Coordinates of C-alpha atoms in Angstrom, one line a residue:
M1 CA 72.8 44.8 -59.3
F2 CA 74.1 46.5 -56.1
N3 CA 71.9 49.3 -54.9
R4 CA 72.8 50.7 -51.5
T5 CA 69.5 52.4 -51.2
R6 CA 67.9 49.0 -51.3
C7 CA 70.2 47.4 -48.8
L8 CA 72.7 46.0 -51.3
Q9 CA 70.2 43.6 -53.0
I10 CA 71.5 41.4 -55.7
T11 CA 69.0 40.0 -58.1
A12 CA 70.1 37.4 -60.7
A13 CA 67.3 37.9 -63.2
L14 CA 67.5 34.6 -65.0
A15 CA 67.2 32.7 -61.8
S16 CA 65.8 35.3 -59.5
I17 CA 68.3 34.4 -56.8
S18 CA 68.5 37.1 -54.2
L19 CA 71.5 37.9 -52.1
L20 CA 70.7 40.4 -49.3
S21 CA 73.4 42.0 -47.3
G22 CA 73.2 44.0 -44.2
C23 CA 73.4 47.7 -44.9
G24 CA 76.3 49.6 -43.6
L25 CA 78.4 46.7 -42.2
F26 CA 81.1 47.1 -44.8
S27 CA 81.7 50.5 -46.3
D28 CA 83.6 51.1 -49.5
D29 CA 86.4 53.6 -48.8
G30 CA 88.4 52.7 -51.8
G31 CA 91.2 50.7 -50.2
D32 CA 94.5 50.9 -52.1
G33 CA 94.8 47.1 -52.6
S34 CA 98.3 47.0 -51.3
Q35 CA 97.7 44.7 -48.3
R36 CA 97.0 41.0 -48.0
I37 CA 94.0 39.5 -46.3
V38 CA 93.6 36.2 -44.5
V39 CA 90.3 34.2 -44.9
G40 CA 89.3 31.1 -42.9
T41 CA 87.0 28.4 -44.1
T42 CA 86.0 24.8 -43.2
S43 CA 85.6 24.0 -46.9
A44 CA 89.0 22.7 -48.0
P45 CA 89.5 21.5 -51.6
T46 CA 89.4 17.8 -52.3
T47 CA 91.8 18.2 -55.3
L48 CA 93.6 21.0 -57.1
D49 CA 92.7 19.6 -60.6
P50 CA 89.3 21.0 -61.8
A51 CA 88.7 17.8 -63.9
A52 CA 88.2 15.9 -60.6
A53 CA 86.0 18.1 -58.5
W54 CA 82.3 19.0 -58.4
D55 CA 82.3 20.4 -54.9
G56 CA 83.5 23.1 -52.6
S57 CA 86.9 23.0 -54.3
W58 CA 85.3 25.6 -56.6
E59 CA 86.0 28.2 -53.9
L60 CA 89.7 28.0 -54.7
Y61 CA 89.2 27.5 -58.5
R62 CA 87.3 30.7 -59.0
N63 CA 90.2 32.7 -57.7
V64 CA 93.1 30.9 -59.5
Y65 CA 91.6 29.6 -62.7
Q66 CA 89.9 31.5 -65.5
T67 CA 86.8 30.6 -67.5
L68 CA 85.6 31.7 -70.9
L69 CA 82.6 33.3 -69.2
A70 CA 82.0 34.4 -65.6
F71 CA 79.7 36.2 -63.2
P72 CA 81.2 39.6 -62.4
T73 CA 79.7 41.3 -59.4
G74 CA 76.5 42.8 -60.6
A75 CA 76.0 40.5 -63.6
T76 CA 72.6 39.0 -64.3
K77 CA 74.0 36.4 -66.8
P78 CA 77.4 35.1 -67.8
Q79 CA 79.7 37.7 -69.1
P80 CA 83.0 37.3 -71.1
D81 CA 86.1 36.7 -69.1
A82 CA 88.8 34.8 -71.1
A83 CA 86.5 35.2 -74.1
H84 CA 86.1 38.4 -76.0
S85 CA 82.6 37.3 -77.0
C86 CA 80.4 34.2 -77.0
E87 CA 77.0 33.5 -78.7
F88 CA 74.8 30.8 -80.1
T89 CA 75.2 30.7 -83.9
D90 CA 72.0 28.8 -84.7
S91 CA 68.3 29.2 -83.7
G92 CA 68.2 25.8 -82.1
N93 CA 70.8 26.5 -79.3
E94 CA 73.1 23.7 -80.6
S95 CA 76.2 25.5 -81.7
Y96 CA 78.0 28.0 -79.4
R97 CA 81.0 30.0 -80.5
C98 CA 83.5 31.9 -78.4
I99 CA 86.1 34.3 -79.7
L100 CA 89.1 34.5 -77.2
K101 CA 90.8 37.7 -76.2
K102 CA 94.2 38.1 -77.7
G103 CA 97.5 37.8 -75.8
L104 CA 96.2 35.6 -73.0
K105 CA 98.7 33.5 -71.1
F106 CA 98.8 31.0 -68.3
S107 CA 100.9 31.8 -65.2
N108 CA 103.7 29.6 -66.6
G109 CA 103.9 31.8 -69.7
E110 CA 102.1 29.2 -71.9
T111 CA 99.7 30.6 -74.4
L112 CA 96.0 30.4 -73.7
D113 CA 94.5 29.9 -77.1
A114 CA 91.6 27.9 -78.6
K115 CA 93.6 24.6 -78.4
A116 CA 94.2 25.2 -74.7
V117 CA 90.4 25.6 -74.2
K118 CA 89.7 22.4 -76.1
H119 CA 92.3 20.6 -74.1
S120 CA 90.9 21.8 -70.8
L121 CA 87.4 20.7 -71.5
D122 CA 88.1 17.5 -73.4
R123 CA 90.2 16.1 -70.6
I124 CA 87.1 16.3 -68.2
K125 CA 85.3 13.7 -70.3
T126 CA 88.4 11.7 -71.1
I127 CA 89.5 11.3 -67.5
D128 CA 85.9 10.9 -66.2
A129 CA 86.9 11.3 -62.6
P130 CA 84.3 9.7 -60.1
A131 CA 83.7 13.1 -58.4
G132 CA 84.4 15.2 -61.4
P133 CA 82.1 17.6 -63.3
K134 CA 81.6 15.5 -66.5
A135 CA 77.8 15.4 -66.0
L136 CA 77.6 19.1 -66.4
F137 CA 78.9 18.7 -70.0
G138 CA 76.3 16.1 -71.0
S139 CA 75.1 18.2 -73.9
L140 CA 78.6 18.8 -75.3
D141 CA 79.3 16.6 -78.4
K142 CA 82.6 18.0 -79.7
I143 CA 84.8 21.1 -79.8
E144 CA 86.3 22.6 -82.9
T145 CA 89.1 25.2 -83.1
P146 CA 89.0 26.7 -86.6
D147 CA 91.7 29.2 -85.6
A148 CA 93.8 30.2 -82.6
Q149 CA 91.2 32.6 -81.2
T150 CA 87.9 30.7 -82.1
V151 CA 86.3 27.8 -80.2
V152 CA 83.1 26.2 -81.5
F153 CA 81.1 24.0 -79.2
H154 CA 78.8 21.5 -81.0
L155 CA 76.0 20.3 -78.7
N156 CA 74.1 17.0 -79.1
T157 CA 70.9 18.6 -78.1
P158 CA 69.6 22.1 -77.6
D159 CA 70.9 23.5 -74.4
A160 CA 70.3 27.2 -73.5
T161 CA 72.1 26.6 -70.1
F162 CA 75.4 25.8 -71.8
P163 CA 76.8 29.3 -71.4
F164 CA 76.1 29.1 -67.6
V165 CA 78.2 25.9 -67.5
L166 CA 81.0 27.7 -69.3
G167 CA 80.8 30.4 -66.6
S168 CA 81.2 27.9 -63.7
P169 CA 84.5 26.7 -62.2
A170 CA 83.7 23.3 -63.9
A171 CA 85.0 24.9 -67.1
S172 CA 88.3 26.1 -65.6
L173 CA 91.0 26.6 -68.1
V174 CA 94.3 24.8 -67.5
A175 CA 97.8 24.9 -69.1
P176 CA 98.1 21.9 -71.5
K177 CA 101.8 21.4 -70.6
E178 CA 101.0 21.0 -66.9
Y179 CA 97.7 19.1 -67.1
P180 CA 97.8 15.7 -69.0
A181 CA 95.0 15.0 -71.4
D182 CA 94.3 11.6 -70.0
K183 CA 95.1 11.7 -66.3
L184 CA 94.9 14.1 -63.4
R185 CA 97.8 16.4 -62.5
E186 CA 99.8 15.2 -59.6
G187 CA 101.3 17.3 -56.8
S188 CA 100.3 20.5 -55.1
G189 CA 100.6 23.0 -57.9
I190 CA 98.1 25.0 -60.0
T191 CA 98.8 26.6 -63.3
G192 CA 95.9 28.8 -64.4
S193 CA 95.2 32.3 -65.7
G194 CA 92.9 33.6 -63.0
P195 CA 93.2 36.7 -60.8
Y196 CA 95.7 34.9 -58.4
T197 CA 98.5 32.4 -58.6
L198 CA 98.9 29.6 -56.0
E199 CA 102.2 30.3 -54.5
S200 CA 102.1 27.5 -51.9
Y201 CA 99.6 24.9 -50.7
K202 CA 99.5 22.7 -47.7
E203 CA 96.6 20.2 -47.8
G204 CA 94.3 20.8 -44.9
G205 CA 96.4 23.8 -43.9
E206 CA 96.5 26.8 -46.1
A207 CA 96.7 28.1 -49.6
V208 CA 98.8 31.3 -50.3
L209 CA 97.5 33.3 -53.3
D210 CA 99.4 36.1 -54.9
R211 CA 98.3 38.5 -57.7
N212 CA 98.7 37.0 -61.2
G213 CA 100.8 39.6 -63.1
S214 CA 99.6 38.4 -66.5
Y215 CA 95.9 38.3 -65.6
T216 CA 93.6 40.3 -68.0
G217 CA 90.1 39.4 -66.9
F218 CA 87.2 41.2 -65.3
A219 CA 88.3 41.0 -61.6
N220 CA 89.3 44.2 -60.0
R221 CA 91.7 42.9 -57.3
R222 CA 91.4 45.1 -54.3
N223 CA 94.0 43.4 -52.2
S224 CA 97.6 42.3 -52.9
G225 CA 96.9 38.7 -52.2
V226 CA 95.0 36.3 -50.0
T227 CA 95.9 33.5 -47.6
I228 CA 93.2 30.9 -47.1
R229 CA 93.4 28.9 -43.9
Y230 CA 91.5 25.6 -43.7
Y231 CA 90.0 24.5 -40.4
A232 CA 88.5 21.2 -39.5
D233 CA 86.9 22.8 -36.5
S234 CA 84.8 25.9 -36.8
K235 CA 85.4 26.7 -33.1
K236 CA 89.1 27.2 -33.9
M237 CA 88.2 29.3 -36.9
I238 CA 86.0 31.6 -34.8
A239 CA 88.7 31.8 -32.1
A240 CA 91.2 32.8 -34.8
L241 CA 88.9 35.6 -36.1
K242 CA 88.4 37.0 -32.6
A243 CA 92.1 36.8 -32.0
K244 CA 92.7 38.8 -35.2
E245 CA 94.7 35.9 -36.7
I246 CA 92.4 35.9 -39.7
D247 CA 90.4 38.7 -41.2
A248 CA 87.2 36.9 -42.4
T249 CA 85.5 33.6 -42.4
Y250 CA 83.3 31.8 -44.9
R251 CA 81.6 28.4 -44.8
G252 CA 81.2 26.2 -41.8
L253 CA 79.8 28.4 -39.1
S254 CA 77.3 26.7 -36.8
A255 CA 74.1 28.4 -35.8
P256 CA 75.3 29.1 -32.2
E257 CA 78.5 30.6 -33.6
I258 CA 76.6 32.9 -35.9
K259 CA 74.3 34.0 -33.0
D260 CA 77.4 34.6 -30.9
L261 CA 79.1 36.7 -33.6
Q262 CA 75.9 38.8 -33.9
T263 CA 75.9 39.8 -30.2
P264 CA 76.9 43.3 -29.0
E265 CA 79.9 41.8 -27.3
S266 CA 81.3 40.5 -30.6
T267 CA 80.4 43.7 -32.4
N268 CA 82.2 45.7 -29.8
A269 CA 85.2 43.4 -30.2
G270 CA 85.5 44.4 -33.8
V271 CA 83.6 41.6 -35.6
Q272 CA 80.9 42.2 -38.1
V273 CA 78.5 39.7 -39.8
V274 CA 76.9 39.9 -43.3
E275 CA 73.9 37.7 -43.7
N276 CA 73.3 36.4 -47.3
V277 CA 70.0 34.8 -48.3
G278 CA 71.1 32.5 -51.0
A279 CA 70.4 29.2 -52.7
E280 CA 72.2 26.8 -50.4
I281 CA 70.1 23.7 -49.8
R282 CA 70.4 20.4 -47.7
Y283 CA 68.7 17.2 -48.6
L284 CA 68.7 13.4 -48.1
V285 CA 69.6 11.0 -50.8
F286 CA 68.0 7.5 -50.9
N287 CA 70.1 4.7 -52.5
P288 CA 68.0 2.5 -54.8
K289 CA 70.5 -0.4 -54.3
D290 CA 69.6 -0.7 -50.6
P291 CA 66.7 -3.2 -50.0
Q292 CA 64.9 -0.8 -47.7
A293 CA 65.6 2.6 -49.2
A294 CA 64.6 1.2 -52.6
K295 CA 61.0 0.9 -51.4
T296 CA 58.9 3.8 -52.4
P297 CA 56.6 3.5 -49.3
V298 CA 59.6 3.7 -47.0
R299 CA 60.7 6.9 -48.6
Q300 CA 57.3 8.4 -48.7
A301 CA 56.7 7.5 -45.0
I302 CA 59.9 9.3 -44.1
A303 CA 58.7 12.4 -46.1
Q304 CA 55.5 12.2 -44.1
I305 CA 57.3 12.2 -40.8
V306 CA 60.2 14.6 -41.1
D307 CA 59.5 17.8 -39.3
R308 CA 61.5 20.5 -41.0
G309 CA 60.2 23.3 -38.7
A310 CA 61.5 21.5 -35.6
L311 CA 64.8 20.7 -37.4
V312 CA 65.4 24.3 -38.4
S313 CA 64.2 25.7 -35.0
K314 CA 66.2 23.3 -32.8
V315 CA 69.4 23.0 -34.8
Y316 CA 69.7 26.1 -37.0
Q317 CA 68.0 28.7 -34.7
G318 CA 66.7 30.9 -37.5
T319 CA 69.8 30.6 -39.8
A320 CA 67.8 28.4 -42.2
E321 CA 64.2 27.8 -43.3
P322 CA 62.2 24.7 -44.2
L323 CA 62.5 23.6 -47.8
Y324 CA 59.7 21.7 -49.6
S325 CA 61.3 21.4 -53.0
M326 CA 64.7 20.8 -54.5
V327 CA 64.3 24.2 -56.3
P328 CA 64.7 26.7 -53.4
K329 CA 62.8 29.9 -52.7
G330 CA 63.9 32.8 -54.8
V331 CA 64.6 30.7 -57.9
V332 CA 62.3 31.0 -60.9
G333 CA 59.7 28.2 -60.9
H334 CA 60.0 27.3 -57.1
K335 CA 57.0 25.4 -55.8
T336 CA 56.3 23.5 -52.6
P337 CA 55.4 20.0 -53.8
F338 CA 56.6 18.1 -50.7
Y339 CA 54.3 20.2 -48.6
D340 CA 51.5 20.0 -51.1
T341 CA 51.8 16.2 -51.3
Y342 CA 52.5 15.3 -47.7
G343 CA 51.2 18.3 -45.8
Q344 CA 51.8 18.5 -42.0
V345 CA 53.8 15.9 -40.1
D346 CA 51.4 12.9 -39.6
V347 CA 52.6 9.6 -38.2
A348 CA 49.3 7.9 -38.8
K349 CA 49.5 8.7 -42.5
A350 CA 53.0 7.4 -42.6
R351 CA 51.9 4.2 -40.9
K352 CA 49.2 3.7 -43.5
I353 CA 51.7 4.3 -46.3
L354 CA 53.9 1.6 -45.0
K355 CA 51.0 -0.8 -44.2
D356 CA 49.6 -0.3 -47.8
G357 CA 53.1 -1.2 -49.0
G358 CA 53.1 -4.5 -47.0
I359 CA 55.5 -3.1 -44.4
T360 CA 54.4 -3.8 -40.8
Q361 CA 57.6 -3.9 -38.8
P362 CA 59.8 -0.9 -37.9
V363 CA 62.2 -0.2 -40.8
E364 CA 65.9 -0.2 -39.9
L365 CA 68.1 2.2 -41.9
T366 CA 71.5 3.8 -41.5
F367 CA 71.8 7.5 -42.2
W368 CA 75.3 8.7 -43.2
Y369 CA 76.6 12.3 -43.0
T370 CA 79.9 14.1 -43.5
T371 CA 81.6 15.3 -40.3
D372 CA 83.7 18.1 -41.8
R373 CA 82.0 19.6 -44.9
Y374 CA 78.9 21.5 -44.0
G375 CA 79.7 22.8 -40.6
A376 CA 79.5 21.7 -37.0
S377 CA 75.7 21.6 -36.9
T378 CA 75.5 18.6 -39.3
A379 CA 75.8 16.0 -36.5
D380 CA 73.1 17.8 -34.5
E381 CA 70.8 17.8 -37.6
F382 CA 71.1 14.1 -38.1
T383 CA 70.6 13.5 -34.4
E384 CA 67.3 15.4 -34.7
L385 CA 66.3 13.4 -37.8
K386 CA 66.9 10.2 -35.9
R387 CA 64.9 11.4 -33.0
Q388 CA 61.9 12.3 -35.1
L389 CA 61.9 9.0 -37.0
D390 CA 62.6 6.8 -34.0
E391 CA 59.9 8.4 -32.0
S392 CA 57.3 7.6 -34.7
G393 CA 57.8 3.9 -33.8
L394 CA 58.0 3.2 -37.6
F395 CA 61.8 3.4 -38.0
K396 CA 65.0 2.5 -36.2
I397 CA 67.8 4.8 -37.4
T398 CA 71.5 4.3 -37.0
L399 CA 73.8 7.3 -37.6
R400 CA 77.3 7.2 -39.1
G401 CA 79.6 10.1 -39.8
Q402 CA 82.7 10.2 -42.0
P403 CA 85.2 12.9 -43.0
W404 CA 84.4 14.3 -46.4
K405 CA 86.9 12.4 -48.5
T406 CA 85.9 9.1 -47.1
F407 CA 82.3 10.0 -47.1
Q408 CA 82.5 11.0 -50.8
E409 CA 84.2 7.8 -51.8
G410 CA 81.5 5.8 -50.0
Y411 CA 78.4 7.4 -51.5
K412 CA 80.0 7.3 -55.0
K413 CA 80.4 3.5 -54.5
G414 CA 76.8 3.1 -53.5
E415 CA 77.7 2.0 -49.9
Y416 CA 75.2 4.2 -48.0
P417 CA 71.5 3.5 -47.8
V418 CA 70.6 7.1 -47.0
F419 CA 72.9 10.0 -46.8
G420 CA 72.9 13.8 -46.4
R421 CA 74.2 16.2 -49.0
G422 CA 74.4 19.9 -49.5
W423 CA 74.1 21.8 -52.8
F424 CA 75.3 25.1 -53.9
P425 CA 74.3 26.1 -57.4
D426 CA 76.7 25.6 -60.3
F427 CA 74.9 28.4 -62.0
P428 CA 71.8 30.5 -61.3
D429 CA 69.1 28.6 -63.2
P430 CA 66.3 26.2 -62.0
D431 CA 67.8 23.6 -64.4
N432 CA 70.7 23.3 -62.0
F433 CA 68.5 22.1 -59.2
I434 CA 66.9 19.4 -61.3
A435 CA 69.4 18.1 -63.9
P436 CA 72.4 17.3 -61.7
F437 CA 70.3 14.8 -59.6
V438 CA 68.9 12.6 -62.4
G439 CA 70.5 10.2 -64.9
K440 CA 72.8 7.3 -64.5
D441 CA 75.9 9.3 -63.6
N442 CA 74.6 12.2 -61.5
A443 CA 76.0 14.4 -58.8
V444 CA 74.9 12.2 -55.9
G445 CA 76.3 8.9 -57.2
T446 CA 73.0 7.0 -57.1
P447 CA 71.4 6.5 -60.5
Y448 CA 68.0 8.1 -60.9
E449 CA 66.7 7.6 -64.4
S450 CA 63.5 9.4 -64.5
N451 CA 62.3 9.0 -68.1
E452 CA 60.0 12.1 -68.1
I453 CA 62.6 14.4 -66.6
L454 CA 65.5 13.2 -68.8
N455 CA 63.7 12.8 -72.1
V456 CA 60.9 15.3 -72.0
I457 CA 61.2 18.0 -69.4
L458 CA 64.8 18.9 -69.6
P459 CA 65.1 18.8 -73.4
K460 CA 62.0 21.0 -73.8
S461 CA 63.1 23.6 -71.2
R462 CA 66.6 23.8 -72.7
R463 CA 65.2 24.9 -76.0
E464 CA 64.1 28.1 -74.3
G465 CA 66.6 31.0 -74.5
D466 CA 64.2 32.9 -72.2
R467 CA 64.8 30.8 -69.1
S468 CA 61.5 31.9 -67.4
A469 CA 59.6 30.4 -70.3
G470 CA 60.3 26.9 -69.0
I471 CA 58.7 27.4 -65.6
H472 CA 55.9 24.9 -66.3
E473 CA 58.4 22.2 -67.1
F474 CA 60.4 22.8 -63.9
E475 CA 57.2 22.7 -61.9
K476 CA 56.4 19.2 -63.3
A477 CA 59.9 18.0 -62.4
Q478 CA 59.5 19.2 -58.8
Q479 CA 56.3 17.2 -58.5
I480 CA 58.0 14.1 -59.9
F481 CA 60.7 14.5 -57.2
A482 CA 58.0 14.7 -54.5
D483 CA 56.2 11.6 -55.8
D484 CA 59.4 9.5 -56.1
V485 CA 61.1 10.8 -52.9
R486 CA 64.5 9.7 -54.2
L487 CA 65.7 13.0 -52.8
L488 CA 64.2 14.7 -49.7
P489 CA 64.8 18.4 -49.4
L490 CA 65.2 19.5 -45.8
W491 CA 66.2 23.2 -45.5
Q492 CA 67.4 26.2 -47.3
G493 CA 70.2 28.1 -45.7
K494 CA 71.6 31.6 -45.4
L495 CA 75.2 32.2 -46.0
Y496 CA 77.2 34.3 -43.5
V497 CA 80.5 36.1 -43.9
A498 CA 82.0 37.2 -40.6
A499 CA 84.9 39.6 -40.7
R500 CA 87.0 42.1 -38.7
D501 CA 85.5 45.6 -38.9
D502 CA 88.5 46.9 -40.9
I503 CA 87.7 44.6 -43.8
A504 CA 85.5 45.9 -46.6
G505 CA 83.9 44.4 -49.7
A506 CA 82.4 41.2 -48.1
E507 CA 78.9 42.1 -49.4
R508 CA 80.2 42.0 -52.9
A509 CA 82.3 38.8 -52.6
L510 CA 79.6 36.2 -53.4
D511 CA 78.8 35.5 -57.0
P512 CA 75.5 34.0 -58.1
Q513 CA 77.0 30.5 -57.6
T514 CA 77.7 31.6 -53.9
V515 CA 81.4 31.1 -54.7
M516 CA 83.7 33.5 -52.9
Q517 CA 85.4 36.1 -55.1
L518 CA 88.2 36.9 -52.9
W519 CA 89.4 39.9 -54.9
E520 CA 86.5 42.0 -53.7
M521 CA 87.7 42.1 -50.1
Y522 CA 90.3 44.5 -48.8
R523 CA 91.6 46.2 -45.7
K524 CA 90.3 49.7 -45.1
T525 CA 92.8 52.5 -45.2
S526 CA 90.8 54.8 -43.0
W527 CA 87.5 55.2 -41.2

């Protein structure tokens, strides 16, 4: 996957997701792995129990928990991790068997066997946490463990994407003695079998990771451990980087901060930036329980007015690009249905849409956003959206911001008429930009039961082991999204890793899920 003559381009073949890194910023001098590194981020975990999180908590999980399959650097599809091998055992993609490696143990000494795997995944459905990843396992019917090393997953429908789910942090394996079968683990501890152990944790402060001495997976740890520091304010994080208090940053940089870090002054001060073109997207969610947001003409009129170009130019200054589909550019099957359907910004067309729907007065709506999840530019983004809609004379928008935990609780309860969300892929497949947003219990907490997508398009595409064979189905789903406007894609972002110039490996640290693999980064021993 990595080819330095092609500027370190990663291509995940099944999803055609590209990750382009600046050539020469981080050289590989073969660091001895004996030193710790310190990484800063604005994406603090919401919980330490993987049964309760389908969000940025995965950044931590990938580094402390193990999964049956994973995405090693350079992989184009899920590869064995805790498993020795995995495969579908039937032609219909409804029975999937994994054989575990022998001698696996959790960090507390407990055996990691087939029963532990079953326990880890069964509890996700049993607990059914409001913000948990249960929906990702919708095709899983039951798990059998014929012997200590064998796990058989019986699916209730053909699902060629199931191996990708097993390779995501949603399928993190946990020690049965530490994680109850019917409730979440309490406290600030983690007991996994991943590359690192969690030695200490202070919520909102820092996580201290040490090498796991019993780890036998694919990760080649190139440092002795990692300290992750969590920042509510990206300005403080950047200041810490420049002051050499942290070695690298990930998540939460604003556009002005990125531009500043790319200046000659910052470069001369020993800071380097790697630019990654990934599959991060931002979008609006419309709540069908709200009297105004439930009206299709209202949603379509907003789609007709929102100027993505102005939004990206004014707020993100070239660090993002307009997005006209929930399936981003670079992913197999990407189309531009929102542009094809609504074309250029046109207030007159929006007015006609509303008038034809019997709406003649300005529509009052409240837009909600999180103040501490997606970076400092989020507030400016929503200010720009409000300006565009208010200036049309067709809408009166009120803005409300909440910290992530409060914000998450609110949208899960259906309290927000319209709200902003971000999405990083669970796995590199177009299915993951369609399926999570539909159904009664979906990732955005607002039921969207599209019969054609749920009962025709997804089942048909999941019968295809060759994921590119389902392109036509994904194109139809994207058009349905554009017609319904229950979700309004706004922009597709780039990911940036900023680091001190004595840190190497940052260009290898992002897996196809854009989750940080901290073991790839290390301090150079020489120049």
